Amino acid sequence: MKKILQLTLGIITSVGGFLEIGSVVTAAQAGANYGYKLLWAILLGTICLIFLVEMSGRLAAVSKHTIVDATRERFGFPFFSIVMLGIVAVAFLVLVAELGGIGLALQILSGIGFRWWAIPVSIIVWLLMWKGTFGVIENGASLLGLVTISFAVAAVKMHPDWGGAAHGLLPTMPGDGKAKYGFTAVSILGASISPYLMYFYSSGAIEDKWDESYIPMNRIIAGFGMTFGGFLSMAVLVAAALSLQPRGIDIEKFEQAALLMTPALTRWGFYLFAFSMLFACLGAALEISLAIAYFFAQGLGWSWSEDLDPSRDSRFAFTYTIIILLGAIPLLLGIDPIKVTMMSMALTSATLPLAIVPFLFLMNDSIYLGKHRNGWLSNSVVAIVILISFVLAIISIPLEIIGG
Amino acid sequence: MRSKRFLVASLVVLFACKPPTPAEQLDSALSWVATARMAGDAWLQHTTPDKYTRQTLELSQQTLLQLGTKLLKSPVPGVDSASLDSLLTRSRGHIAQMAALVTAKNSPGFRQQLDSLISDETLVKQFADSAESKQ
């Protein structure tokens, strides 16, 4: 009975916690610019994420290691420190984007600019981290994030062309503007396959004391939770394709995205968008802050647990305190969170091999996983998607930068 | 030494942020006029709050001002830049009026300005289409 409850809660929180500023902005931009044409990128990213999340949980359940401490143990500290540098730098940019997303949601609700929200938002995130437990962070924010289901309601209410949407699930290339199209695809993949999610999930499995009996549950949570989450991302793209593309609106600023659901849900659409962004970004900001602190603590051998009193894992608590404080600075300086989002999502794609290749080695190591190590299917799917993201990233990021 | 030069050259190429082309700026201008129109429609239907609507209209107006200045400096090939500038100036005027009328909660006056903006939007779209066809 306890496991059924955990399973249900796991799926619900995976759905509620799936969307964040990166997935919303990239999907909305894709829909506004290219209609349904980039649905394939969300599909590809979601399939890869299902495999990666399942692997992260399996590694923790079987080996009782998080990805971070297994990477350090298996590859040694010098290699681990290179991985840490790349992953933490990109995760920090994503944290800035999420804090900015909360600020932008509050801006459209209150009329007070997002810069003014940087400090209050950071204090709230920090307080929740300081006072909260892992359960509060994992479940609380994600349950609030269920408001993002409104994107699916809006998309369906606008009567999409289902045939056209199905056609968008197959990759195509546009006649012109290939760099921008490629950059948007890369950003979608980066938003879908966020390494911080794997680190958070595997650490969570250790926090929740998973063992091998949790393997089937892990598979169901990863499969159903991520699939439903992927559908929500697709719903954002479809809603943007139906509400913004016919009007010729390209999303450069958050204010433009705020109109996404109004044609379908009128006044409710505006407020549901604002609260969706508020809760989705809050959940993501908590998870990323925690993931970065886990990364340092597990990598450097400190004691760590979100369930411990901060006085008992002071270096862990100090890390997230500093990270959240630093995350507020770019926002105080007025740096546009949407620009940070797009760049951080594309950079996530570019740095994916750094996170995923050592992880694949671990998942094939019988010392850690015994009979539960990866099969050919998991290895192939993840390797192919990572290769596609990486190639697209190294081609399109320079082209997009040169193209302004 | 050679590898150092190559590295510097690569970094220069990578980070030499070239501004968007005039045609892309014109597309952006059209997008902002459309944004102001959609925000205006939403306000008239009581869908969006006053503060958000006013801020979005002001943002559209400011962005159009910046884009107009850039388009004057580097005109879109084959497009009469004087006519385009006057059209964008007029659109900005309507948007500024709309922002003021939100504060005054004057719906009839707002609708009048919105109708004029819709006419301007059609003209900006014609300019954008003509620029695209000449590319």
PDB file of C-alpha atoms in Angstrom, chain B residues 3-135:
ATOM      1  CA  SER B   3      47.682  27.421 -32.744  1.00  0.00           C
ATOM      2  CA  LYS B   4      47.412  30.511 -30.537  1.00  0.00           C
ATOM      3  CA  ARG B   5      46.482  32.614 -33.577  1.00  0.00           C
ATOM      4  CA  PHE B   6      43.946  30.006 -34.629  1.00  0.00           C
ATOM      5  CA  LEU B   7      42.421  30.019 -31.143  1.00  0.00           C
ATOM      6  CA  VAL B   8      42.140  33.827 -31.106  1.00  0.00           C
ATOM      7  CA  ALA B   9      40.643  33.843 -34.619  1.00  0.00           C
ATOM      8  CA  SER B  10      38.141  31.135 -33.645  1.00  0.00           C
ATOM      9  CA  LEU B  11      37.075  33.059 -30.548  1.00  0.00           C
ATOM     10  CA  VAL B  12      36.686  36.260 -32.565  1.00  0.00           C
ATOM     11  CA  VAL B  13      34.480  34.432 -35.081  1.00  0.00           C
ATOM     12  CA  LEU B  14      32.514  32.711 -32.329  1.00  0.00           C
ATOM     13  CA  PHE B  15      31.761  35.804 -30.310  1.00  0.00           C
ATOM     14  CA  ALA B  16      31.604  38.453 -33.026  1.00  0.00           C
ATOM     15  CA  CYS B  17      27.909  39.119 -32.466  1.00  0.00           C
ATOM     16  CA  LYS B  18      26.656  40.479 -35.744  1.00  0.00           C
ATOM     17  CA  PRO B  19      23.418  42.413 -35.298  1.00  0.00           C
ATOM     18  CA  PRO B  20      20.238  40.986 -36.845  1.00  0.00           C
ATOM     19  CA  THR B  21      19.681  41.853 -40.513  1.00  0.00           C
ATOM     20  CA  PRO B  22      17.333  44.764 -41.374  1.00  0.00           C
ATOM     21  CA  ALA B  23      14.765  42.252 -42.665  1.00  0.00           C
ATOM     22  CA  GLU B  24      14.855  40.433 -39.313  1.00  0.00           C
ATOM     23  CA  GLN B  25      14.416  43.763 -37.528  1.00  0.00           C
ATOM     24  CA  LEU B  26      11.392  44.489 -39.680  1.00  0.00           C
ATOM     25  CA  ASP B  27       9.931  41.068 -38.734  1.00  0.00           C
ATOM     26  CA  SER B  28      10.581  41.914 -35.099  1.00  0.00           C
ATOM     27  CA  ALA B  29       8.774  45.262 -35.533  1.00  0.00           C
ATOM     28  CA  LEU B  30       5.785  43.414 -36.992  1.00  0.00           C
ATOM     29  CA  SER B  31       5.851  41.013 -34.042  1.00  0.00           C
ATOM     30  CA  TRP B  32       5.737  43.911 -31.567  1.00  0.00           C
ATOM     31  CA  VAL B  33       2.892  45.671 -33.378  1.00  0.00           C
ATOM     32  CA  ALA B  34       1.022  42.322 -33.295  1.00  0.00           C
ATOM     33  CA  THR B  35       1.830  41.975 -29.577  1.00  0.00           C
ATOM     34  CA  ALA B  36       0.366  45.417 -28.855  1.00  0.00           C
ATOM     35  CA  ARG B  37      -2.721  44.481 -30.855  1.00  0.00           C
ATOM     36  CA  MET B  38      -3.198  41.153 -29.036  1.00  0.00           C
ATOM     37  CA  ALA B  39      -2.658  42.802 -25.630  1.00  0.00           C
ATOM     38  CA  GLY B  40      -5.146  45.511 -26.655  1.00  0.00           C
ATOM     39  CA  ASP B  41      -7.761  42.990 -27.767  1.00  0.00           C
ATOM     40  CA  ALA B  42      -7.290  41.072 -24.519  1.00  0.00           C
ATOM     41  CA  TRP B  43      -7.738  44.219 -22.420  1.00  0.00           C
ATOM     42  CA  LEU B  44     -10.937  45.173 -24.225  1.00  0.00           C
ATOM     43  CA  GLN B  45     -12.290  41.698 -23.457  1.00  0.00           C
ATOM     44  CA  HIS B  46     -11.330  42.169 -19.762  1.00  0.00           C
ATOM     45  CA  THR B  47      -8.887  39.256 -20.077  1.00  0.00           C
ATOM     46  CA  THR B  48      -5.737  40.956 -18.826  1.00  0.00           C
ATOM     47  CA  PRO B  49      -5.185  43.315 -15.868  1.00  0.00           C
ATOM     48  CA  ASP B  50      -4.531  47.027 -16.422  1.00  0.00           C
ATOM     49  CA  LYS B  51      -0.951  46.993 -15.136  1.00  0.00           C
ATOM     50  CA  TYR B  52       0.143  44.138 -17.359  1.00  0.00           C
ATOM     51  CA  THR B  53      -1.557  45.672 -20.399  1.00  0.00           C
ATOM     52  CA  ARG B  54       0.011  49.080 -19.809  1.00  0.00           C
ATOM     53  CA  GLN B  55       3.475  47.583 -19.292  1.00  0.00           C
ATOM     54  CA  THR B  56       3.205  45.442 -22.405  1.00  0.00           C
ATOM     55  CA  LEU B  57       2.052  48.398 -24.490  1.00  0.00           C
ATOM     56  CA  GLU B  58       4.905  50.539 -23.143  1.00  0.00           C
ATOM     57  CA  LEU B  59       7.390  47.750 -23.873  1.00  0.00           C
ATOM     58  CA  SER B  60       6.044  47.432 -27.435  1.00  0.00           C
ATOM     59  CA  GLN B  61       6.351  51.174 -27.901  1.00  0.00           C
ATOM     60  CA  GLN B  62       9.953  51.285 -26.609  1.00  0.00           C
ATOM     61  CA  THR B  63      11.021  48.301 -28.670  1.00  0.00           C
ATOM     62  CA  LEU B  64       9.460  49.787 -31.801  1.00  0.00           C
ATOM     63  CA  LEU B  65      11.333  53.028 -31.147  1.00  0.00           C
ATOM     64  CA  GLN B  66      14.647  51.135 -30.968  1.00  0.00           C
ATOM     65  CA  LEU B  67      13.847  49.067 -34.044  1.00  0.00           C
ATOM     66  CA  GLY B  68      12.752  52.172 -35.974  1.00  0.00           C
ATOM     67  CA  THR B  69      16.073  53.895 -35.212  1.00  0.00           C
ATOM     68  CA  LYS B  70      18.019  50.826 -36.344  1.00  0.00           C
ATOM     69  CA  LEU B  71      15.957  50.499 -39.512  1.00  0.00           C
ATOM     70  CA  LEU B  72      16.650  54.145 -40.374  1.00  0.00           C
ATOM     71  CA  LYS B  73      20.407  53.582 -39.961  1.00  0.00           C
ATOM     72  CA  SER B  74      20.424  50.367 -41.980  1.00  0.00           C
ATOM     73  CA  PRO B  75      17.395  50.311 -44.285  1.00  0.00           C
ATOM     74  CA  VAL B  76      15.797  47.149 -45.620  1.00  0.00           C
ATOM     75  CA  PRO B  77      16.827  46.749 -49.285  1.00  0.00           C
ATOM     76  CA  GLY B  78      13.952  47.582 -51.640  1.00  0.00           C
ATOM     77  CA  VAL B  79      11.829  49.189 -48.924  1.00  0.00           C
ATOM     78  CA  ASP B  80      11.069  52.941 -48.780  1.00  0.00           C
ATOM     79  CA  SER B  81      12.641  53.644 -45.395  1.00  0.00           C
ATOM     80  CA  ALA B  82      11.019  57.096 -44.994  1.00  0.00           C
ATOM     81  CA  SER B  83       7.532  55.589 -45.407  1.00  0.00           C
ATOM     82  CA  LEU B  84       8.365  52.713 -43.088  1.00  0.00           C
ATOM     83  CA  ASP B  85       9.717  55.103 -40.453  1.00  0.00           C
ATOM     84  CA  SER B  86       6.637  57.277 -40.601  1.00  0.00           C
ATOM     85  CA  LEU B  87       4.425  54.175 -40.327  1.00  0.00           C
ATOM     86  CA  LEU B  88       6.325  52.886 -37.285  1.00  0.00           C
ATOM     87  CA  THR B  89       6.209  56.359 -35.694  1.00  0.00           C
ATOM     88  CA  ARG B  90       2.448  56.459 -36.205  1.00  0.00           C
ATOM     89  CA  SER B  91       2.045  52.936 -34.753  1.00  0.00           C
ATOM     90  CA  ARG B  92       4.071  53.982 -31.709  1.00  0.00           C
ATOM     91  CA  GLY B  93       1.766  56.952 -31.285  1.00  0.00           C
ATOM     92  CA  HIS B  94      -1.322  54.718 -31.286  1.00  0.00           C
ATOM     93  CA  ILE B  95       0.297  52.355 -28.782  1.00  0.00           C
ATOM     94  CA  ALA B  96       1.274  55.263 -26.506  1.00  0.00           C
ATOM     95  CA  GLN B  97      -2.315  56.522 -26.653  1.00  0.00           C
ATOM     96  CA  MET B  98      -3.612  53.056 -25.827  1.00  0.00           C
ATOM     97  CA  ALA B  99      -1.322  52.838 -22.778  1.00  0.00           C
ATOM     98  CA  ALA B 100      -2.640  56.198 -21.552  1.00  0.00           C
ATOM     99  CA  LEU B 101      -6.252  55.161 -22.188  1.00  0.00           C
ATOM    100  CA  VAL B 102      -5.757  52.005 -20.087  1.00  0.00           C
ATOM    101  CA  THR B 103      -4.896  54.262 -17.140  1.00  0.00           C
ATOM    102  CA  ALA B 104      -7.965  56.376 -17.870  1.00  0.00           C
ATOM    103  CA  LYS B 105     -10.046  53.184 -18.315  1.00  0.00           C
ATOM    104  CA  ASN B 106     -11.425  54.722 -21.524  1.00  0.00           C
ATOM    105  CA  SER B 107     -12.580  51.723 -23.554  1.00  0.00           C
ATOM    106  CA  PRO B 108     -14.228  53.576 -26.493  1.00  0.00           C
ATOM    107  CA  GLY B 109     -11.136  55.729 -27.052  1.00  0.00           C
ATOM    108  CA  PHE B 110      -8.941  52.644 -26.681  1.00  0.00           C
ATOM    109  CA  ARG B 111     -10.968  50.778 -29.317  1.00  0.00           C
ATOM    110  CA  GLN B 112     -10.518  53.690 -31.756  1.00  0.00           C
ATOM    111  CA  GLN B 113      -6.731  53.647 -31.304  1.00  0.00           C
ATOM    112  CA  LEU B 114      -6.678  49.857 -31.581  1.00  0.00           C
ATOM    113  CA  ASP B 115      -8.564  50.005 -34.920  1.00  0.00           C
ATOM    114  CA  SER B 116      -5.970  52.451 -36.246  1.00  0.00           C
ATOM    115  CA  LEU B 117      -3.182  50.170 -35.019  1.00  0.00           C
ATOM    116  CA  ILE B 118      -4.784  47.215 -36.832  1.00  0.00           C
ATOM    117  CA  SER B 119      -4.669  49.221 -40.091  1.00  0.00           C
ATOM    118  CA  ASP B 120      -1.016  50.028 -39.444  1.00  0.00           C
ATOM    119  CA  GLU B 121      -0.275  46.371 -38.721  1.00  0.00           C
ATOM    120  CA  THR B 122      -1.551  45.434 -42.186  1.00  0.00           C
ATOM    121  CA  LEU B 123       0.804  47.997 -43.735  1.00  0.00           C
ATOM    122  CA  VAL B 124       3.819  46.835 -41.682  1.00  0.00           C
ATOM    123  CA  LYS B 125       3.026  43.282 -42.802  1.00  0.00           C
ATOM    124  CA  GLN B 126       3.024  44.451 -46.426  1.00  0.00           C
ATOM    125  CA  PHE B 127       6.471  45.978 -45.919  1.00  0.00           C
ATOM    126  CA  ALA B 128       7.734  42.759 -44.304  1.00  0.00           C
ATOM    127  CA  ASP B 129       6.292  40.596 -47.104  1.00  0.00           C
ATOM    128  CA  SER B 130       7.808  42.836 -49.746  1.00  0.00           C
ATOM    129  CA  ALA B 131      11.221  42.694 -47.996  1.00  0.00           C
ATOM    130  CA  GLU B 132      10.999  38.905 -47.801  1.00  0.00           C
ATOM    131  CA  SER B 133      10.102  38.553 -51.484  1.00  0.00           C
ATOM    132  CA  LYS B 134      13.098  40.685 -52.483  1.00  0.00           C
ATOM    133  CA  GLN B 135      15.559  38.626 -50.418  1.00  0.00           C
TER     134      GLN B 135
END
